[in-house]
Tab-separated table of C-alpha atoms and ligand atoms in Angstrom:
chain	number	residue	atom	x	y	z
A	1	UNK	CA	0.000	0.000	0.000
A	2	UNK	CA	1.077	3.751	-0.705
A	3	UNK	CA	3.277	5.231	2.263
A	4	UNK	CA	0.451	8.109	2.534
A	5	UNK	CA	-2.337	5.668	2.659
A	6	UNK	CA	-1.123	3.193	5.219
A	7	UNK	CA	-0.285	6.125	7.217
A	8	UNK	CA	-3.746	7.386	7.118
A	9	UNK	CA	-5.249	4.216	7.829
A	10	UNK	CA	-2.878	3.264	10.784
A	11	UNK	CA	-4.030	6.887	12.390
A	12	UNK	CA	-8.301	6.137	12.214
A	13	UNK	CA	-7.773	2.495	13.370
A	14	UNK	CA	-5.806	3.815	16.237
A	15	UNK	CA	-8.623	6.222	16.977
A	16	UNK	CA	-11.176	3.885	16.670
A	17	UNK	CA	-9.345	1.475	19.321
A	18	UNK	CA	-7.968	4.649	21.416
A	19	UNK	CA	-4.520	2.394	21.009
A	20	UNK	CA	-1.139	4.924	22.411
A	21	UNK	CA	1.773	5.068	20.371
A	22	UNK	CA	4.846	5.565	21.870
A	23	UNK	CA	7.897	5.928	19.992
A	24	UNK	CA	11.424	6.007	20.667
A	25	UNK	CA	13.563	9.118	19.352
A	26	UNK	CA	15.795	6.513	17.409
A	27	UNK	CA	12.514	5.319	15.542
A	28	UNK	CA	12.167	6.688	11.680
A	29	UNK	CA	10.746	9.762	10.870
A	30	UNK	CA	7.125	7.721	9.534
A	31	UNK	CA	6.862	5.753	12.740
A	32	UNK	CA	7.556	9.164	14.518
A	33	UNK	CA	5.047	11.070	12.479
A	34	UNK	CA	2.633	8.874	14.090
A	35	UNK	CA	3.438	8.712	17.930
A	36	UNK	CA	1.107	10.448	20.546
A	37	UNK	CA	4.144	10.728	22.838
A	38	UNK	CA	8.030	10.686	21.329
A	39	UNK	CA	11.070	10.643	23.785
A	40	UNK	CA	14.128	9.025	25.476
A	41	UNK	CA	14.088	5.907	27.543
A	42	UNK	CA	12.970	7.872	31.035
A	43	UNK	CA	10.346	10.010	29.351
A	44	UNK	CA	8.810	6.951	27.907
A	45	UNK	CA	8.867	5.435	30.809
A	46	UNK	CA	6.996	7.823	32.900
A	47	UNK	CA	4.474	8.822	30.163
A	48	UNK	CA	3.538	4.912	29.922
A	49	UNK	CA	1.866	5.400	33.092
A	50	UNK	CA	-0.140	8.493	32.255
A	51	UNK	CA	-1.537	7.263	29.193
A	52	UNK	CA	-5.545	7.191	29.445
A	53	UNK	CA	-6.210	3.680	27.328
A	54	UNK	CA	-6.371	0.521	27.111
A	55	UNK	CA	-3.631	-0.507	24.663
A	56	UNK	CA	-0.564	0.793	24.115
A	57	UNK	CA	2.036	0.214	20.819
A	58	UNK	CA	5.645	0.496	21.939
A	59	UNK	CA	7.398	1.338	18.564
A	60	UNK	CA	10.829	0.566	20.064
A	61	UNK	CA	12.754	-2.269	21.281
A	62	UNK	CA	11.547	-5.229	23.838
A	63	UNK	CA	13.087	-3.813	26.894
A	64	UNK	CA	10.831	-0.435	26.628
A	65	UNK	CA	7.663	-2.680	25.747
A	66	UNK	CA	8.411	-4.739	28.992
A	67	UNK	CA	9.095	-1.283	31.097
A	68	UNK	CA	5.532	-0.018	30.184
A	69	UNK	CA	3.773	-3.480	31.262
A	70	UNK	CA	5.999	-3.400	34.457
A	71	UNK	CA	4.845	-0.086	35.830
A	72	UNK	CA	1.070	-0.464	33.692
A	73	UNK	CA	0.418	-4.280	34.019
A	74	UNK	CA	-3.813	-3.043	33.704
A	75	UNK	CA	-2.988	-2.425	30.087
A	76	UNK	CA	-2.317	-4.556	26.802
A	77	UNK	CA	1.000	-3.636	25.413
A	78	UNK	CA	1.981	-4.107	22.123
A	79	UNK	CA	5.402	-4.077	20.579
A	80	UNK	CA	6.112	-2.581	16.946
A	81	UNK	CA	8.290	-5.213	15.851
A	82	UNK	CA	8.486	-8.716	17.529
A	83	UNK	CA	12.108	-9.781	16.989
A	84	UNK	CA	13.260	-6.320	17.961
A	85	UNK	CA	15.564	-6.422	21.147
A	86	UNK	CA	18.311	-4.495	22.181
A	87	UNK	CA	21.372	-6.104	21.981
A	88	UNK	CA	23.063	-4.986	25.391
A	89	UNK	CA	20.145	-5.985	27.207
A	90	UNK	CA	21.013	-9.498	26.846
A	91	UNK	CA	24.517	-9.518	27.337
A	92	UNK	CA	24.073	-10.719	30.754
A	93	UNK	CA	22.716	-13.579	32.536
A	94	UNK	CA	20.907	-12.601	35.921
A	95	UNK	CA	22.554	-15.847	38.093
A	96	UNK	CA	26.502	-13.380	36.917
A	97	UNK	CA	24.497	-10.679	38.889
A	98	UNK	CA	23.168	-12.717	41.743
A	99	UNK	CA	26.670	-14.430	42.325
A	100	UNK	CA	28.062	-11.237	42.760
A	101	UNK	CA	25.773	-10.144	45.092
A	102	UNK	CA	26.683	-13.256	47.376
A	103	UNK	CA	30.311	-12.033	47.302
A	104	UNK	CA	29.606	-8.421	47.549
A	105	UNK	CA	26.656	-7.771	49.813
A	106	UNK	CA	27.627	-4.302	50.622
A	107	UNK	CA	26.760	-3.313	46.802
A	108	UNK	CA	24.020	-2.048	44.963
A	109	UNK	CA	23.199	-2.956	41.902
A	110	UNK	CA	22.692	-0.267	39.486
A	111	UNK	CA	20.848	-1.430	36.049
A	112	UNK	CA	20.534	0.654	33.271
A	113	UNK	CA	16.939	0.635	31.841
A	114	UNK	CA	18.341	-1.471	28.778
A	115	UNK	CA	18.163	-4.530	30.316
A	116	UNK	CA	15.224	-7.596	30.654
A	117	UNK	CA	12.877	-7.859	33.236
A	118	UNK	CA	14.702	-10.711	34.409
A	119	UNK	CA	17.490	-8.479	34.901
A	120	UNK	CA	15.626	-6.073	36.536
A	121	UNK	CA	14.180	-7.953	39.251
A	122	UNK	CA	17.708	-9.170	40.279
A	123	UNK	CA	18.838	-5.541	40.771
A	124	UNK	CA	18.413	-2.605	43.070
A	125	UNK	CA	17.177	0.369	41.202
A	126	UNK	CA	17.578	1.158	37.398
A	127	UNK	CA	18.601	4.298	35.520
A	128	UNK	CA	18.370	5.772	32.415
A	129	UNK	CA	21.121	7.508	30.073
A	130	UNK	CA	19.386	11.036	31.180
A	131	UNK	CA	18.899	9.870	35.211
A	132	UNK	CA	21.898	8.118	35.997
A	133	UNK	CA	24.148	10.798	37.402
A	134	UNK	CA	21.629	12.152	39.380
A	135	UNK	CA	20.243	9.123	41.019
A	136	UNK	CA	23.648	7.474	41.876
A	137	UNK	CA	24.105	10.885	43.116
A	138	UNK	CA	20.922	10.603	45.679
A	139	UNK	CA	21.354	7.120	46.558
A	140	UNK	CA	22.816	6.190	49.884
A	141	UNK	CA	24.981	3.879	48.909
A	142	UNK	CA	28.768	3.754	48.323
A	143	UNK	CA	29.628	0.859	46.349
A	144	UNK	CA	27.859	0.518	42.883
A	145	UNK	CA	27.742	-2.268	40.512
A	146	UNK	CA	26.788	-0.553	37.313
A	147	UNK	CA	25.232	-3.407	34.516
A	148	UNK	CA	25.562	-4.207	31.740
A	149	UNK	CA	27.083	-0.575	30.092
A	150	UNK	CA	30.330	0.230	30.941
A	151	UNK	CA	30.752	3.060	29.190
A	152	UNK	CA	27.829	4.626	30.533
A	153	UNK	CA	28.620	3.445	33.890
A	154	UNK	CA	32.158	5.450	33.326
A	155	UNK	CA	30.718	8.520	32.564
A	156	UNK	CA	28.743	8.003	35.651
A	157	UNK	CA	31.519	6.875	37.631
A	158	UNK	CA	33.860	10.535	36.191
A	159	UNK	CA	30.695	12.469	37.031
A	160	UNK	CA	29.965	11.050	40.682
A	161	UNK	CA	33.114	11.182	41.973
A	162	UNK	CA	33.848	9.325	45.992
A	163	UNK	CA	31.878	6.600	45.021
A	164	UNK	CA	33.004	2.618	44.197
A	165	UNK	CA	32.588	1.230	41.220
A	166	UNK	CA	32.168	-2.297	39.676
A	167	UNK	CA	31.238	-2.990	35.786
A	168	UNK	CA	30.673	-6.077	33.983
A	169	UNK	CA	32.174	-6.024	30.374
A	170	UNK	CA	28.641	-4.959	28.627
A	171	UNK	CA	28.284	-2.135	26.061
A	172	UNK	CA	25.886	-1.064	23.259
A	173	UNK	CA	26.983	-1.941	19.545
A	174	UNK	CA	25.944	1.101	18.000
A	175	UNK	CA	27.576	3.654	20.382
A	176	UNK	CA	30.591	1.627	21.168
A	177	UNK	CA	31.524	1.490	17.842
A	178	UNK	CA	32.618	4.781	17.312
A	179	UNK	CA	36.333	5.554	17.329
A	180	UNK	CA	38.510	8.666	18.058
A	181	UNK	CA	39.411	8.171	14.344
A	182	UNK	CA	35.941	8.456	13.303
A	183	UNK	CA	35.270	11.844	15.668
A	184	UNK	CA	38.619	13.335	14.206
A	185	UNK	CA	37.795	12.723	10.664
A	186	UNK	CA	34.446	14.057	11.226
A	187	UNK	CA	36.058	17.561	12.609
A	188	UNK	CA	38.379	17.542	10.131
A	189	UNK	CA	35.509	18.068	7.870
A	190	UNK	CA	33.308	20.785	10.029
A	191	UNK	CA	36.310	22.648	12.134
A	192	UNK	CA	33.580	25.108	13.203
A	193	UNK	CA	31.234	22.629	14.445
A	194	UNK	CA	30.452	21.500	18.186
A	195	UNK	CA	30.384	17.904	18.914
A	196	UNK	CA	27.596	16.143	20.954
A	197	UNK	CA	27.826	12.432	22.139
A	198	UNK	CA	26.077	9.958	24.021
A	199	UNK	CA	27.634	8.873	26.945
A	200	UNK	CA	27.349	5.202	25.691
A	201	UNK	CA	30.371	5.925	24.109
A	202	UNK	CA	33.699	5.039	24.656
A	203	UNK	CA	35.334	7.189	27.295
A	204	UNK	CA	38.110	8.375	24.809
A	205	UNK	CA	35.248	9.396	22.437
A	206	UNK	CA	33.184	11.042	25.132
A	207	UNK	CA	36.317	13.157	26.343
A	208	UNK	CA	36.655	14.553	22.898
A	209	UNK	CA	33.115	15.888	23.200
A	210	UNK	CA	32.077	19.714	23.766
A	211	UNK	CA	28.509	17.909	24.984
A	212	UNK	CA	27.886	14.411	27.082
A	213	UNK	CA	24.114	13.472	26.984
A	214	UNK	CA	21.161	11.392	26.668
A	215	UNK	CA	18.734	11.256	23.312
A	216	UNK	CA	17.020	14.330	24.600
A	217	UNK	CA	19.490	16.272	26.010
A	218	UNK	CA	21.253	15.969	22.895
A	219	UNK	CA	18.589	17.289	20.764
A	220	UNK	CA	18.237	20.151	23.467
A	221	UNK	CA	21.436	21.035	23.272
A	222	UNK	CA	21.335	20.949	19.555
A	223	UNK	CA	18.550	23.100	18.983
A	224	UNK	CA	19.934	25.664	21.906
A	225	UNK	CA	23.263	26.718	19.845
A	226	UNK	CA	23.430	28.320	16.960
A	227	UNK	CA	26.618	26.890	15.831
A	228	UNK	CA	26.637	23.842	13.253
A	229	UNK	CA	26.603	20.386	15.560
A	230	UNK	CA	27.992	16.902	14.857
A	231	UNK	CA	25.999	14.321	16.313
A	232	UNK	CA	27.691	11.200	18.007
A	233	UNK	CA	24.490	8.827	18.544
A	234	UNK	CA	22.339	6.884	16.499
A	235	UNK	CA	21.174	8.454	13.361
A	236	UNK	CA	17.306	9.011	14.536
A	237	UNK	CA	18.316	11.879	16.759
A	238	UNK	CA	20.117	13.737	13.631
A	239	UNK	CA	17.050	12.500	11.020
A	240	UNK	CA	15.143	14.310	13.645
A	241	UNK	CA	16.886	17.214	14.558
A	242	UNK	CA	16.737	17.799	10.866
A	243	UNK	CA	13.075	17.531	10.637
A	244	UNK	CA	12.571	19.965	13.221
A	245	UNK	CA	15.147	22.380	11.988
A	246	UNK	CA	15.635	21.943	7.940
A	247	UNK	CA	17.953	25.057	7.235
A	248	UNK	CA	20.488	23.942	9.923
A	249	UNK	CA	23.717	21.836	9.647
A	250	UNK	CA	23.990	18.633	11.750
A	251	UNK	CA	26.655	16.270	10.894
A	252	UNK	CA	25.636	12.522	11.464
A	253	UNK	CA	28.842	10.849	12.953
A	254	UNK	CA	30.048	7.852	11.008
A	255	UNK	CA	26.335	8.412	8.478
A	256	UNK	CA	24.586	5.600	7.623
A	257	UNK	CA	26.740	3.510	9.807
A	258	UNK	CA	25.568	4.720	12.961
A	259	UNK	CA	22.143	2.947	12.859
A	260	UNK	CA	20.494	0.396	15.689
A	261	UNK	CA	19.201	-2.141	13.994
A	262	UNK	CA	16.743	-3.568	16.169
A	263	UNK	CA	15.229	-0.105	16.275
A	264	UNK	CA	14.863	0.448	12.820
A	265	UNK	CA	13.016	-2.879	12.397
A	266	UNK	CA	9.406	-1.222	12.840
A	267	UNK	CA	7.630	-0.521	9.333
A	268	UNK	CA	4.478	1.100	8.918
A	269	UNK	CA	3.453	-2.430	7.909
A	270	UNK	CA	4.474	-3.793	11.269
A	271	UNK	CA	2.563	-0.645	13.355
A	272	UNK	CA	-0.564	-1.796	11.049
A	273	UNK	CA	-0.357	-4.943	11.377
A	274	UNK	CA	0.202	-4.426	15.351
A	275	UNK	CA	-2.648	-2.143	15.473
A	276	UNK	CA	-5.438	-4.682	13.838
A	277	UNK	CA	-4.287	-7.156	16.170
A	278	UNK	CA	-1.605	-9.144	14.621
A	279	UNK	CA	1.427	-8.057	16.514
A	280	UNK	CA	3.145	-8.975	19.465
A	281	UNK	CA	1.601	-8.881	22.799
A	282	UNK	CA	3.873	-8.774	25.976
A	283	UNK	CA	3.308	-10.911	28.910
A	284	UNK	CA	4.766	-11.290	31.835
A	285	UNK	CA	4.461	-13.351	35.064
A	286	UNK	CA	2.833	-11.484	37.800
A	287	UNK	CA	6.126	-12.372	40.382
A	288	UNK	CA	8.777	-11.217	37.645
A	289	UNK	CA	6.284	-8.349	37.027
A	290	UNK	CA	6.952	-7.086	41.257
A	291	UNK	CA	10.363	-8.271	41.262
A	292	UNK	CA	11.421	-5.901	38.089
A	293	UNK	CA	8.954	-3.118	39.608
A	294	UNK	CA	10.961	-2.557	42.636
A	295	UNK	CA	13.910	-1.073	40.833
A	296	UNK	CA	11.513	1.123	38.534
A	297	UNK	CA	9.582	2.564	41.481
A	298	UNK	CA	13.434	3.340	42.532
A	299	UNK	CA	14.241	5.128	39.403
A	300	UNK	CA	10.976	6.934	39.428
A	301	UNK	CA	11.853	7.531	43.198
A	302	UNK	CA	15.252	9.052	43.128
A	303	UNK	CA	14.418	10.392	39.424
A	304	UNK	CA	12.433	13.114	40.856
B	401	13P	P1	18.241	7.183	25.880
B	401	13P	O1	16.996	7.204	25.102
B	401	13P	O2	17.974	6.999	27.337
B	401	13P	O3	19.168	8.326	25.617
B	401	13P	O4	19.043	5.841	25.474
B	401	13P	C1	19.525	5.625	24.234
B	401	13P	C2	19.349	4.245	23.778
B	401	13P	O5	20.265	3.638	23.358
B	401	13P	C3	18.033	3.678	23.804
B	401	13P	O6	18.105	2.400	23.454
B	402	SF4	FE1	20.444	-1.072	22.486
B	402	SF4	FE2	22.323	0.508	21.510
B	402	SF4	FE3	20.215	-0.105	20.006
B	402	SF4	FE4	19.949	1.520	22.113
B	402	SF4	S1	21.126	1.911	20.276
B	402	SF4	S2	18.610	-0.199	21.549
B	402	SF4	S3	21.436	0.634	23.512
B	402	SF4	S4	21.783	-1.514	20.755
């Protein structure tokens, strides 16, 4: 069917069923075009709980679709695309984190929102790429085992300073596989402009960055200068920025390289096919469901 049509049709059947689309800032600009609520990982997180409906679409990866039946188990939750997973989520088992918890009883495991509910429920609280600093900040606790991202849990560890850390050897595809090589070629090219990064990159990468943020603070950031800006995260964020701002220069790091492909795997076909009631469906077990809460309700706690 024609792009404009399916897009059309997606929009009324949604209506009619008063299904929520959520849609992660990484997702393409069609999928975006059709979310009622588009952020990062935390924002997502806390607008799954406002939403007034019965159904919501996750147009994401699995992890996010999980989060939103975690804290809104009342409601059906769909994901976009059922094979679509984020890779560092599964990089490690739960028993690695509950052995080291029998060792080390004096930490507290720290899990970054990317993970699976089965992760979750074996940890203490979890953060997200925008909340990290500032909960590990709050927390009373001094000895931190940050999983599975340890470049994030770097950053966190250079920007929380007096605090111990532990990491486990985890780290997302996409953002780790930017090189110094890559940012200095990139600069070479636009001497003028800033550079912006995730903080899921490498520590050498980060430190070469005028800007360390989440998807959103990026963006902000972006849109707050006036300069040109080269973007060091996955190429949704720059497709984006573009959209909002067509007559400005942002440099995608590393072009069409820099793509996630698990979150690129939701069509329009899949949102249709997920809205007449062909997709996937997430369910969970009602004592995994608690167990992952607990960290969640931490997050949302300290979060503020
Ligand atoms: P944020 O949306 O929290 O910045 O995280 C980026 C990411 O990799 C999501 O999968
Ligand atoms: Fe996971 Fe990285 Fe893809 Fe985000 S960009 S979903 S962290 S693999």
């Amino acid at each position: 069917m024609e792009k404009q049509k399916l897009t059309e049709l997606i929009k009324q059947k949604k209506n009619e069923k008063n299904i929520k689309i959520l849609a992660h800032t990484y997702q393409s600009p069609d999928i975006i075009d059709l979310a009622d609520v588009t952020g990062d990982s935390y924002m997502l997180a806390k607008a799954a709980q406002k939403l007034d409906c019965e159904t919501v679409l996750m147009c994401g990866v699995r992890f996010m679709a999980e989060t939103v039946k975690i804290l809104s188990p009342e409601k059906k939750v769909l994901l976009s695309a059922e094979g679509a997973t984020c890779p560092m989520a599964l990089q490690i088992d739960p028993k690695e984190v509950v052995d080291f918890k029998k060792k080390h009883p004096d930490y507290t495991v720290c899990a970054y929102i990317n993970t699976t509910a089965e992760l979750k429920a074996v940890s203490d609280v979890c953060v997200t790429s925008s909340s990290a600093v500032r909960i590990i900040e709050r927390m009373d606790a001094e000895n931190i085992l940050f999983i599975p991202d340890k470049n994030l849990g770097r950053y966190v560890q250079m920007n929380v300073p007096g605090k111990n850390f532990a990491f486990f050897d985890g780290c997302c595809p996409v953002h780790n596989s930017i090189t110094v090589d890559d940012v200095i070629a990139e600069k070479e090219k636009h001497p003028d402009a800033l550079f912006a990064v995730h903080p899921e990159c490498r520590p050498e990468v980060a430190e070469l960055a005028d800007f360390v943020g989440s998807t959103s603070a990026i963006i902000d950031y972006a849109l707050g200068t006036d300069s040109d800006v080269i973007i060091g995260t996955e190429r949704g964020v720059t497709d984006y920025l573009k959209i909002k701002h067509p007559s400005r220069n942002f440099y995608q790091l590393r072009g069409d390289l820099l793509v996630c492909r698990d979150m690129k795997m939701t069509t329009l076909e899949e949102v249709y096919s997920a809205i007449i009631g062909s997709g996937a469906i997430i369910e969970m077990d009602e004592s995994l469901r608690l167990a992952a809460k607990r960290p969640l309700d931490n997050m949302l706690k300290y979060g503020g």
